[in-house]
Coordinates of C-alpha atoms in Angstrom, one line a residue:
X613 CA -25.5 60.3 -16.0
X614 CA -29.1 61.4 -15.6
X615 CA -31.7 63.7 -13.8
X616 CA -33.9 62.9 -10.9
X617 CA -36.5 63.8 -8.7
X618 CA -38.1 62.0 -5.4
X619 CA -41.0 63.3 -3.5
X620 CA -41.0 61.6 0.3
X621 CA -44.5 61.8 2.4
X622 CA -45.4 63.5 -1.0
X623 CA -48.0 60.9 -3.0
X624 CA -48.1 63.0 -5.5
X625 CA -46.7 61.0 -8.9
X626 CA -48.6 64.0 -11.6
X627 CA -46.4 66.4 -9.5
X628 CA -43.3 64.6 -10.1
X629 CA -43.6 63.8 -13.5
X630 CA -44.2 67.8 -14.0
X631 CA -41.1 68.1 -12.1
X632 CA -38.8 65.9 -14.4
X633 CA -40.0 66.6 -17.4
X634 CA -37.9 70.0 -17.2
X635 CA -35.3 67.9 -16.1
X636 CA -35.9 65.2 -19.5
X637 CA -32.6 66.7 -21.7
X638 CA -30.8 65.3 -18.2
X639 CA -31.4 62.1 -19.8
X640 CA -33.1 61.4 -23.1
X641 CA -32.8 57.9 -23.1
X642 CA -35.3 56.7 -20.5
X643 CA -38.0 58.5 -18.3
X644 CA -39.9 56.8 -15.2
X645 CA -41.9 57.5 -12.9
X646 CA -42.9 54.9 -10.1
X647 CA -44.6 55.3 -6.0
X648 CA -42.4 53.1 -4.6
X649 CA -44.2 50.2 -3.0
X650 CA -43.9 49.7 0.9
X651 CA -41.6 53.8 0.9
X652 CA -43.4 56.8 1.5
X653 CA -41.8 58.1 -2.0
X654 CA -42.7 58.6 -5.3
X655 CA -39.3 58.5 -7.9
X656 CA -38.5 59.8 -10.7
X657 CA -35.7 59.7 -13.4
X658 CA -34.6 60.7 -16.7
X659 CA -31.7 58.5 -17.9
X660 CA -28.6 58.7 -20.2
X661 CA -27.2 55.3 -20.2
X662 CA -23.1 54.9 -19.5
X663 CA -22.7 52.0 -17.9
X664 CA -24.9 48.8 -17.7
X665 CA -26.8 50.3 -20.5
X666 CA -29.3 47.5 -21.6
X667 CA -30.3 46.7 -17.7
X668 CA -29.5 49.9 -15.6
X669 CA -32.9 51.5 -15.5
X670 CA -33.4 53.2 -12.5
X671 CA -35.2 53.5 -10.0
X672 CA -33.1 50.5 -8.7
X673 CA -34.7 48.8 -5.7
X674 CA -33.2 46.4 -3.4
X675 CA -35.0 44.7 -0.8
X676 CA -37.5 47.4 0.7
X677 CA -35.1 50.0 -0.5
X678 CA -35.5 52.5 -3.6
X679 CA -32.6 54.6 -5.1
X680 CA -32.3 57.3 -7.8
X681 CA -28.8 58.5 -8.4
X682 CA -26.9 60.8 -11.3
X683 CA -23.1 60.5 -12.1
X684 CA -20.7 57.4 -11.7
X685 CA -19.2 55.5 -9.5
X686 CA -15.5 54.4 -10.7
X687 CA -14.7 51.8 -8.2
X688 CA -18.0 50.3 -8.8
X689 CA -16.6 47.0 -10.2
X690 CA -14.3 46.6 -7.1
X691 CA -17.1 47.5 -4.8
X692 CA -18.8 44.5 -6.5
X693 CA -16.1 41.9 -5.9
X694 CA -16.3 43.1 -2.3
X695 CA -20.0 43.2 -1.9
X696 CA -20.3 39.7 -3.3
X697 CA -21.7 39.9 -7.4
X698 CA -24.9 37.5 -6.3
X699 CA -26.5 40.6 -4.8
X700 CA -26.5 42.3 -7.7
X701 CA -29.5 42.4 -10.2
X702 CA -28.2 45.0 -12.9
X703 CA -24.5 45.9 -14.7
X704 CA -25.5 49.8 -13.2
X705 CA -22.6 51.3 -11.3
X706 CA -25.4 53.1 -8.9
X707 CA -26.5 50.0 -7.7
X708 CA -23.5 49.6 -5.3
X709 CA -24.9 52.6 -3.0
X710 CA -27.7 51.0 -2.5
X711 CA -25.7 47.8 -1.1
X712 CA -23.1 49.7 0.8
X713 CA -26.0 51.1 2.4
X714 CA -27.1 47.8 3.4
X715 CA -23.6 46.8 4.7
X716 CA -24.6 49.0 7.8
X717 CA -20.7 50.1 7.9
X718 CA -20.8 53.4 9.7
X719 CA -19.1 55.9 7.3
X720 CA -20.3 53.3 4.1
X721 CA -20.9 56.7 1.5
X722 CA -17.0 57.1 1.7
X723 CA -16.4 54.2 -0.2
X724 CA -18.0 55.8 -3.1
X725 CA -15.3 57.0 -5.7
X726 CA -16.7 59.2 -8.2
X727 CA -19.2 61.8 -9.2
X728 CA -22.5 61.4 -7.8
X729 CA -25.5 62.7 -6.3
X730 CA -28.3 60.3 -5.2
X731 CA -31.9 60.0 -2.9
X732 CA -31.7 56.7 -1.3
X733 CA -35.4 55.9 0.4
X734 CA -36.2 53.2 2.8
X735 CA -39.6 52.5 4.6
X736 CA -38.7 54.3 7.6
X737 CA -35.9 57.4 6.5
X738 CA -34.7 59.2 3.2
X739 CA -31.1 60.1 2.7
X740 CA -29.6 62.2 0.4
X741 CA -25.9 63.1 -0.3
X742 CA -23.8 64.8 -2.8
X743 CA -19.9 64.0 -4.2
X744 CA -17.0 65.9 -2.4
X745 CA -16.8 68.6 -4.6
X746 CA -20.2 69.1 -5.4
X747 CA -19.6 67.8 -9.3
X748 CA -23.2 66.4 -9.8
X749 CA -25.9 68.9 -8.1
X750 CA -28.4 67.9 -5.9
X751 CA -31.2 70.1 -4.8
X752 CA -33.8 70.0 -1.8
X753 CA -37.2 71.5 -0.8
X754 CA -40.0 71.1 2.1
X755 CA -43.5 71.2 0.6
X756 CA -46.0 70.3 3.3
X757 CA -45.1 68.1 5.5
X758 CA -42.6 66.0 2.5
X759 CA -39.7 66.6 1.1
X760 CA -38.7 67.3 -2.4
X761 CA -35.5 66.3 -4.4
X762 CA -34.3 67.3 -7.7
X763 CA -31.1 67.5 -9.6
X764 CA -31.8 71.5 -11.0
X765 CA -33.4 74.2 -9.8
X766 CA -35.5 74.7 -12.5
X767 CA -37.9 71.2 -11.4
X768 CA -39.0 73.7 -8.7
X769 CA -40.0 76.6 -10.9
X770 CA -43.4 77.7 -10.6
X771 CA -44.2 75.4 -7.4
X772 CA -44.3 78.8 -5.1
X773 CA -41.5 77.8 -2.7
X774 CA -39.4 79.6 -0.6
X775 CA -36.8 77.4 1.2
X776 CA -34.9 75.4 -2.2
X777 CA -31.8 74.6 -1.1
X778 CA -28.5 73.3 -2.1
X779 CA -27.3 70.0 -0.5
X780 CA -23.2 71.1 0.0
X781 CA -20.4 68.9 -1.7
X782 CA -19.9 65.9 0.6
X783 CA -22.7 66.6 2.2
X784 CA -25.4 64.3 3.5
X785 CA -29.0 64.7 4.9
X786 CA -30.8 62.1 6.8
X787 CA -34.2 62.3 7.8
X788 CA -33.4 60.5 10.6
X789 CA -29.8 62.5 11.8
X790 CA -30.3 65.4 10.0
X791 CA -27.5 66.8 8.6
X792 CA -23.5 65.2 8.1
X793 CA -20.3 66.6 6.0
X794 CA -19.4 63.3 5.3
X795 CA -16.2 64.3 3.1
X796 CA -13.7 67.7 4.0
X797 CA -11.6 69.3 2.2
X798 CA -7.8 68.5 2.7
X799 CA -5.9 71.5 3.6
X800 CA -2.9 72.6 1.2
X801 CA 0.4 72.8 1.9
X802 CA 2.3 75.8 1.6
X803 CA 6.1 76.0 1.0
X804 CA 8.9 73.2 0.0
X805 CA 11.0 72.3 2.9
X806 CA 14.4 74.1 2.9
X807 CA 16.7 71.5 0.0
X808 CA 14.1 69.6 -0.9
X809 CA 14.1 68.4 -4.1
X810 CA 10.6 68.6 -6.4
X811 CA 11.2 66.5 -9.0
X812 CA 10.4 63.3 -7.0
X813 CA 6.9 65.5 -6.4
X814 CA 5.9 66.1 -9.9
X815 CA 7.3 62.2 -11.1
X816 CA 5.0 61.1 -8.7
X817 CA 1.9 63.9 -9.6
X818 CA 2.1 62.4 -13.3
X819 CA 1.6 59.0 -12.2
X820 CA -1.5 59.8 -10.1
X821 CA -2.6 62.0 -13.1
X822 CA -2.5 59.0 -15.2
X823 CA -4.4 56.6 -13.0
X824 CA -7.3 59.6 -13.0
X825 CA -7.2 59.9 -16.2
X826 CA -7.6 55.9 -16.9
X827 CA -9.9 55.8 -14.0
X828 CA -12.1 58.5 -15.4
X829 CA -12.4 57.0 -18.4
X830 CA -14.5 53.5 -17.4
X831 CA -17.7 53.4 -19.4
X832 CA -19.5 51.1 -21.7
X833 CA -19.7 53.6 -24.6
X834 CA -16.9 56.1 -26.2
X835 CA -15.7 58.6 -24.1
X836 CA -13.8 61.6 -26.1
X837 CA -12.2 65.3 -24.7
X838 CA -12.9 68.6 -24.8
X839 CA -9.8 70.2 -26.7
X840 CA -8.9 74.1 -26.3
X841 CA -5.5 73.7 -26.8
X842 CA -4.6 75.3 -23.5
X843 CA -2.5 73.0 -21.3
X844 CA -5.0 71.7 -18.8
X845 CA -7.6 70.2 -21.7
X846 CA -4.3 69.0 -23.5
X847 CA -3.0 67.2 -21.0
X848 CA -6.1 65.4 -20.4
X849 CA -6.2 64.5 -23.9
X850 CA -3.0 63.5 -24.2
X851 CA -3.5 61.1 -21.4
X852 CA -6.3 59.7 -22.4
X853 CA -5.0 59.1 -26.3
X854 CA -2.0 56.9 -24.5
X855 CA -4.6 55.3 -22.5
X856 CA -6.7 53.9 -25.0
X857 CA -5.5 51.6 -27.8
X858 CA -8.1 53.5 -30.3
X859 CA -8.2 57.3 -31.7
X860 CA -9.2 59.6 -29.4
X861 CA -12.4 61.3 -30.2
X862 CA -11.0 65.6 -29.5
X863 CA -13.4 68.4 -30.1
X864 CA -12.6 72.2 -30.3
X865 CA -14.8 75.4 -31.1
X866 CA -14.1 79.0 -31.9
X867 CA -14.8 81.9 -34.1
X868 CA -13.2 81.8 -37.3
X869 CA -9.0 82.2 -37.1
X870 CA -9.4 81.7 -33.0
X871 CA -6.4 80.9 -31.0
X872 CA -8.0 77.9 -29.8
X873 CA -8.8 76.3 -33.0
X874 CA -5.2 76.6 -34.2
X875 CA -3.8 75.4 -31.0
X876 CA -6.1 72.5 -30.6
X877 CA -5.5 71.6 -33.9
X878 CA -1.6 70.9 -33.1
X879 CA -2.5 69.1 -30.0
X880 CA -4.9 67.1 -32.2
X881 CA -1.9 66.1 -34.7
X882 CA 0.7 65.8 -31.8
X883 CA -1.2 63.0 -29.9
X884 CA -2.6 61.6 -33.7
X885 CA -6.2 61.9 -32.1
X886 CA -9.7 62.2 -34.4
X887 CA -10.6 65.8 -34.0
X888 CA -13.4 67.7 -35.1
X889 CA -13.9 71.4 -35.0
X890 CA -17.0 73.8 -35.0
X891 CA -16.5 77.2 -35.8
X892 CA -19.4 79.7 -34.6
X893 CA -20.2 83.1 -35.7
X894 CA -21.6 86.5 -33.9
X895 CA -25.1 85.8 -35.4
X896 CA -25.5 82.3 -34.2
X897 CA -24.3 83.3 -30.5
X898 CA -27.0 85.4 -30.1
X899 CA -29.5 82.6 -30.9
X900 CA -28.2 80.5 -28.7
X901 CA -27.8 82.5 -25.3
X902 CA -31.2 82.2 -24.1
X903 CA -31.0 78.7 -24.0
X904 CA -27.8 78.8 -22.4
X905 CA -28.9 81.3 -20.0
X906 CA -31.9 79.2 -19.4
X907 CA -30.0 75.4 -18.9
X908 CA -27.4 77.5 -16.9
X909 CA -29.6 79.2 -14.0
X910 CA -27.6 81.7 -13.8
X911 CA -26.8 85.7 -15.4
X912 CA -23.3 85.7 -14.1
X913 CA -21.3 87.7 -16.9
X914 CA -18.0 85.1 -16.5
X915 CA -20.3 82.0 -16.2
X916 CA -22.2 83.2 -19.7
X917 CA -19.4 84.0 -21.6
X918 CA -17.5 80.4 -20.6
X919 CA -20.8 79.1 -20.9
X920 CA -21.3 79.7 -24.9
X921 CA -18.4 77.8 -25.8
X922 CA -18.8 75.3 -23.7
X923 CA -22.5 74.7 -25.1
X924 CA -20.9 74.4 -28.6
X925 CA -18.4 72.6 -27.8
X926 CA -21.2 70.1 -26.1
X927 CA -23.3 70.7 -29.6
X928 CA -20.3 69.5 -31.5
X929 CA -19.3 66.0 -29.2
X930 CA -22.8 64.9 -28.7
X931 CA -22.6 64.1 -32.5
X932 CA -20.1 61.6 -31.8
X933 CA -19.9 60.8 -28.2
X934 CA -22.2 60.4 -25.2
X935 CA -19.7 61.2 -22.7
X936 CA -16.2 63.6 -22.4
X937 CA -13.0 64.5 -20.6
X938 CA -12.9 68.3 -19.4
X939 CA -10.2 69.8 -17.9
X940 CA -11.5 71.8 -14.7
X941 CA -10.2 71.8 -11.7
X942 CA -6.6 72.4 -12.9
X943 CA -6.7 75.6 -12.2
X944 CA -8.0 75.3 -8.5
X945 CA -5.6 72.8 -7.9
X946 CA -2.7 74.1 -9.5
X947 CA -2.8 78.2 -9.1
X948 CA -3.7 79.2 -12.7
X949 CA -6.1 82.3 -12.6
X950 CA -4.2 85.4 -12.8
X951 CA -5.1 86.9 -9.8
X952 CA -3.2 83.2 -7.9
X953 CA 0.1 85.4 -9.4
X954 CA -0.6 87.9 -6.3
X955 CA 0.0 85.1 -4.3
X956 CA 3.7 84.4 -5.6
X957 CA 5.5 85.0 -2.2
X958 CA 2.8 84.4 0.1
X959 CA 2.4 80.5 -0.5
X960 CA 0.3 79.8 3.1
X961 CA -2.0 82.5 1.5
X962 CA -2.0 81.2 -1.5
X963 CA -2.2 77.5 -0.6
X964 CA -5.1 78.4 2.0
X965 CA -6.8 80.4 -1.0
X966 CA -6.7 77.5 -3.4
X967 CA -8.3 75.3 -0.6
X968 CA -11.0 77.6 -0.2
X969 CA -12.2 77.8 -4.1
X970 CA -12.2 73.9 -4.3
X971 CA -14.5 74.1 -2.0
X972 CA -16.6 77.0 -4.0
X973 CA -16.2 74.9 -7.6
X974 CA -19.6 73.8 -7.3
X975 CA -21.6 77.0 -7.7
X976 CA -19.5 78.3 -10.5
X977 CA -17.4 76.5 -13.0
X978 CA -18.7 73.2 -12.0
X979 CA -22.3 74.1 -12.3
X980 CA -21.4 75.5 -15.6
X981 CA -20.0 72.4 -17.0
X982 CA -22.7 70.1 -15.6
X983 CA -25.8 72.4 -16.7
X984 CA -24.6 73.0 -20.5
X985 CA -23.5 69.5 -20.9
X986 CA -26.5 67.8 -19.6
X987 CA -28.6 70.3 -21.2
X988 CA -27.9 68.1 -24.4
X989 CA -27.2 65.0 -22.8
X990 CA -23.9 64.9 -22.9
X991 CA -21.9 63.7 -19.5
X992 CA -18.9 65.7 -18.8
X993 CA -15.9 63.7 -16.9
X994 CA -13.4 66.1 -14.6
X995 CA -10.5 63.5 -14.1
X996 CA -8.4 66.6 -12.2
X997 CA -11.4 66.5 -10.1
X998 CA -10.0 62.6 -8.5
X999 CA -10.7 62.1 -4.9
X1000 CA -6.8 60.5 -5.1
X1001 CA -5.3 63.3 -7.7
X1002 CA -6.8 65.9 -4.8
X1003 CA -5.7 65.1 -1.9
X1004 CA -2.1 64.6 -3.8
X1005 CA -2.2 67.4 -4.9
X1006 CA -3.3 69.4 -1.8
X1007 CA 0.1 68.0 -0.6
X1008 CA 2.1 70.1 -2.8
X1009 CA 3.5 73.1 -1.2
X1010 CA 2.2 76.2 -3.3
X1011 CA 5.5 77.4 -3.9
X1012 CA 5.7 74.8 -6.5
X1013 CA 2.2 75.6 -7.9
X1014 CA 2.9 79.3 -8.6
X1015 CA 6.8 79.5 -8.9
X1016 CA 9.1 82.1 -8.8
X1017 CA 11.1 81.2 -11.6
X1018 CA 13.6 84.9 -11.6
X1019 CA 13.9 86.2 -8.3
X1020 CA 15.4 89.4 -10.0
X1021 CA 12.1 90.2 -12.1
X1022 CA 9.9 88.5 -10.0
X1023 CA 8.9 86.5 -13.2
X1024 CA 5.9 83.7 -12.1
X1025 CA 4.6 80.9 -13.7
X1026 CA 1.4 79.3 -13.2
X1027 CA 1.3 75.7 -12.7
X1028 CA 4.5 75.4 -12.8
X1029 CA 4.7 71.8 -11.4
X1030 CA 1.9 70.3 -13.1
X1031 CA 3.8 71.7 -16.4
X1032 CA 6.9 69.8 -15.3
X1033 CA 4.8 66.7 -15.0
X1034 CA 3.6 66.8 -18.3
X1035 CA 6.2 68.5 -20.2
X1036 CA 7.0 65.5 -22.5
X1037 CA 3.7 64.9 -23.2
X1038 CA 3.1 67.7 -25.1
X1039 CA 4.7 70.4 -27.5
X1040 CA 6.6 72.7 -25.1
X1041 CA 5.1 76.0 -26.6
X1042 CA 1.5 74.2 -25.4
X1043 CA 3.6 72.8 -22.1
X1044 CA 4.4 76.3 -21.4
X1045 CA 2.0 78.9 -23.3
X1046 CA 0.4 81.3 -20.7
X1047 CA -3.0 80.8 -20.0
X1048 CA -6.3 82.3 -21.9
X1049 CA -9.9 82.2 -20.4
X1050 CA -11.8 79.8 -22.5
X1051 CA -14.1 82.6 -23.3
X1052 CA -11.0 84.7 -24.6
X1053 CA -9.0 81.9 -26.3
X1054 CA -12.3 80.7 -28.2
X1055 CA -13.2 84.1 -29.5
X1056 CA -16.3 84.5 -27.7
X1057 CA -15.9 87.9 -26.2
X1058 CA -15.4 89.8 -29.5
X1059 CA -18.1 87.7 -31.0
X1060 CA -20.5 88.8 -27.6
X1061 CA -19.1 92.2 -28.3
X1062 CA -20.5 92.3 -32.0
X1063 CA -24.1 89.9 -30.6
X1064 CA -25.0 92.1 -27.7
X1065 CA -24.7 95.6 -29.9
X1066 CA -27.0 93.6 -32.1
X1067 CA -29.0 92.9 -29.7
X1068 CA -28.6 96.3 -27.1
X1069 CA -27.2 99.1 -28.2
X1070 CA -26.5 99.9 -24.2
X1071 CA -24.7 96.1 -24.0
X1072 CA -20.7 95.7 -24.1
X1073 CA -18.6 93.7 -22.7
X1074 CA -17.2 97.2 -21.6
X1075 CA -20.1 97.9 -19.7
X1076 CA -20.6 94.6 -17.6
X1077 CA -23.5 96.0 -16.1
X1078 CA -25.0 96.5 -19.0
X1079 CA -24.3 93.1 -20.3
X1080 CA -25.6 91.7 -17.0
X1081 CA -29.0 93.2 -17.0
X1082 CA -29.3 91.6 -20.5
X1083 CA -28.5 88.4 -19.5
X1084 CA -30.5 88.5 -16.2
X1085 CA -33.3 90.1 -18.4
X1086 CA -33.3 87.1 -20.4
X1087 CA -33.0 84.8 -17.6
X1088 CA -36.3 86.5 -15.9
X1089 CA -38.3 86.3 -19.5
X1090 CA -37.9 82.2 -19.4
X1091 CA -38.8 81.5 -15.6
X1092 CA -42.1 81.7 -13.8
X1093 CA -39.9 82.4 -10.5
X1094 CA -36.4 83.9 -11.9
X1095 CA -36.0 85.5 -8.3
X1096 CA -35.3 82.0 -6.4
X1097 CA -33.3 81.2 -9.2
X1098 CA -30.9 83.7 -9.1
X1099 CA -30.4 84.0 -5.3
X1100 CA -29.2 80.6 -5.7
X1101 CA -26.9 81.1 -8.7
X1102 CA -22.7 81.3 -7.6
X1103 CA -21.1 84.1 -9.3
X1104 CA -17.6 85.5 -9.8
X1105 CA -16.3 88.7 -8.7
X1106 CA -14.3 91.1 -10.4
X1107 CA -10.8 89.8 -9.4
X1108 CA -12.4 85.9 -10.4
X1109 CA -12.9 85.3 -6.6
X1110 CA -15.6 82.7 -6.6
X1111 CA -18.5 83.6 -3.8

């Protein structure tokens, strides 16, 4: 997991070392900056090592080639058998792009199984592409008659640019082709076939759950989990612990007497795992939400407030691991906003509505995870997020997702099938307690509540307006160009539509 930047028909190495320098918490382990010899491109990278950590430094060159790339590739060591291990000069899991590449297979990036963005640059073209769903960002700007690549918005700060933008989820650009979705989004079903029986769907969706979950979980140092207590971080966890033939590392934040804490803390003892807590008050939220605003490039109210725990939970795991489970995604998969209950009886609607903010992750939730993790150098893992676990579970009719479990009340349950998956893993008021925003469940609106009266007598979380003028205020104060910033920066809107 890292940070990058490349500058292509750009010889310009002092600019690029400006550029990832505000990238550096990316990855404090290593920093480099090289011109690549016989490539029009000047590289560089900021590194936090995973995997191959005593030879992966990067930029990796093969051949003529040069490559900078953030995230993991989980079928790496398979890749390798099929590649042929002589062409290998390090134990990185990026250095298989750069040899798929070279296989010259026409649709060679689709072998990739993982998170990843990554500039690849040869003597004659640059390429650049991005995972399916967008889970590592990748960023791109024309400066002259060059290119520019980074990994956040803010490495373009200050550079006087109008035309930064965002290279989509399984997306590709080629200097040479231009342009290329390279991955699409399978379509989700809508309702079970008249008689059809489920349970042979959710038997199966626990064993593809469980091969994520192992998958997600390759690395060459400790990987723990995020723990809320809420069923999609517990069944992660719970996963993982079977998976693993030491304790799992949990970790779980909150305001004092939080549901969250209590509820994490019965997970915790359920799957016997080695949990850790950090409890947060009003007064130290308030420090702390400049720099979240700042890491998160973005004054969103939602994507604040889920932001602040997540940056103490990061805060509290970074003591004790370099990399984590998370549970997003569940609830894109699996119908578990509230507003997904509207969609009870309409399950093409709903189904086509839960294919549609997959595919809007990226900009929102996902950004949110990968900028407040990496802001401490922590690498955040989204095992729901599997290339496999999606497109199974695209193939579950929504009916089963969000279930009408009384016809007579019209009484709906969220997730319902990924509950019945999991049910014995877990205690069955966890298996089946109704859901909580993170923000909610942590404590962290009432503690906002009491921060932002400290700190503006006009903010509430009442008045969101209020409250977002604060946190765009504060955005604006740490940015020499806050306006490109924000018109790149995904929000929610009030019914939790992601746009």
């Amino acid at each position: 997991m890292c940070g990058f930047v490349c500058l292509w028909n750009l010889d310009e190495p002092p600019l690029a070392r400006r550029m990832i320098e505000k990238l550096a918490h990316r990855g404090p382990d290593e920093l480099r900056v090289i011109r690549a010899p016989n490539v029009p491109a000047v590289m560089a990278h900021c590194r936090l090592s995973i995997i191959g950590p005593q030879n992966g430094t990067q930029p990796i060159r093969s051949a003529e080639n040069v490559l900078v790339a953030n995230g993991e590739i989980y079928n790496h060591a398979d890749l390798r058998a099929i590649l042929g291990e002589s062409a290998f000069a390090t134990a990185s899991d990026s250095e298989t792009i750069l040899h798929l590449f070279r296989s010259d297979e026409m649709r060679w990036i689709a072998k990739l199984d993982g998170m990843f963005a990554f500039v690849l640059a040869t003597p004659e073209r640059i390429i650049a592409a991005r995972d399916p769903l967008g889970i590592k960002p990748l960023f791109m700007a024309r400066i002259d008659r060059g290119l520019a690549f980074a990994s956040e918005l803010k490495a373009f700060d200050g550079l006087g640019l109008d035309d930064v933008e965002a290279i989509e989820p399984g997306g590709l650009f080629d200097s040479v082709d231009g342009f290329r979705e390279w991955y699409r989004m399978p379509h989700g079903a809508a309702a079970l076939e008249p008689g059809e029986n489920p349970e042979p769907i959710w038997r199966e969706l626990r064993h593809v759950l469980e091969a994520a979950v192992r998958k997600w979980m390759v690395a060459d140092v400790e990987v723990g989990a995020f723990l809320s207590g809420g069923l999609d971080s517990s069944v992660i966890a719970a996963l993982a612990a079977r998976a693993i033939d030491h304790p799992l590392k949990t970790f779980a934040v909150g305001t004092e007497g939080s549901p969250d804490l209590a509820a994490a803390r019965a997970v915790a003892d359920h799957i016997d795992s080695d949990h850790h807590e950090l409890v947060f008050t009003a007064d130290e939220l308030a420090d702390v939400l400049p720099h979240v605003i700042y890491h998160l490039e973005s004054a969103d109210v939602d994507l604040v407030r889920s932001a602040v725990p997540t940056h103490f939970a990061t805060t509290l795991a970074r003591r004790h691991v370099k990399a984590v489970l998370t549970g997003e995604g569940a609830d894109e998969l699996f119908a578990g906003y509230t507003y997904h209950h509207t969609y009870a009886r309409r399950p093409r609607a709903l189904a086509d509505e839960l294919t549609r903010s997959l595919g809007t992750m990226h900009n929102i939730n996902l950004q949110r995870v990968d900028r407040i993790t990496m802001a401490q150098g922590l690498e955040a893992r989204t095992p729901f997020l599997d290339r496999d676990l999606i497109d199974f579970a695209q193939s579950i009719p929504a009916s089963l997702k969000m279930k009408v479990v009384d016809e007579q009340t019209c009484e709906t349950t969220e997730k319902w099938i990924l509950r019945k998956a999991c049910e014995d893993l877990l205690p069955e008021n966890v298996v089946w307690r109704k859901k909580a925003q993170f923000d909610e469940g942590s404590g962290t609106v009432e503690a906002l509540d009491e921060a932002l009266s400290a700190t503006d007598a006009e903010a509430s979380p009442v008045d969101r307006a209020s409250e977002g003028r604060l946190y765009e205020n504060l955005l604006r104060e740490q940015y020499a160009e806050p306006d490109f910033i924000l018109e790149n920066a995904g929000m929610w809107t009030a019914d939790r539509v992601a746009v």
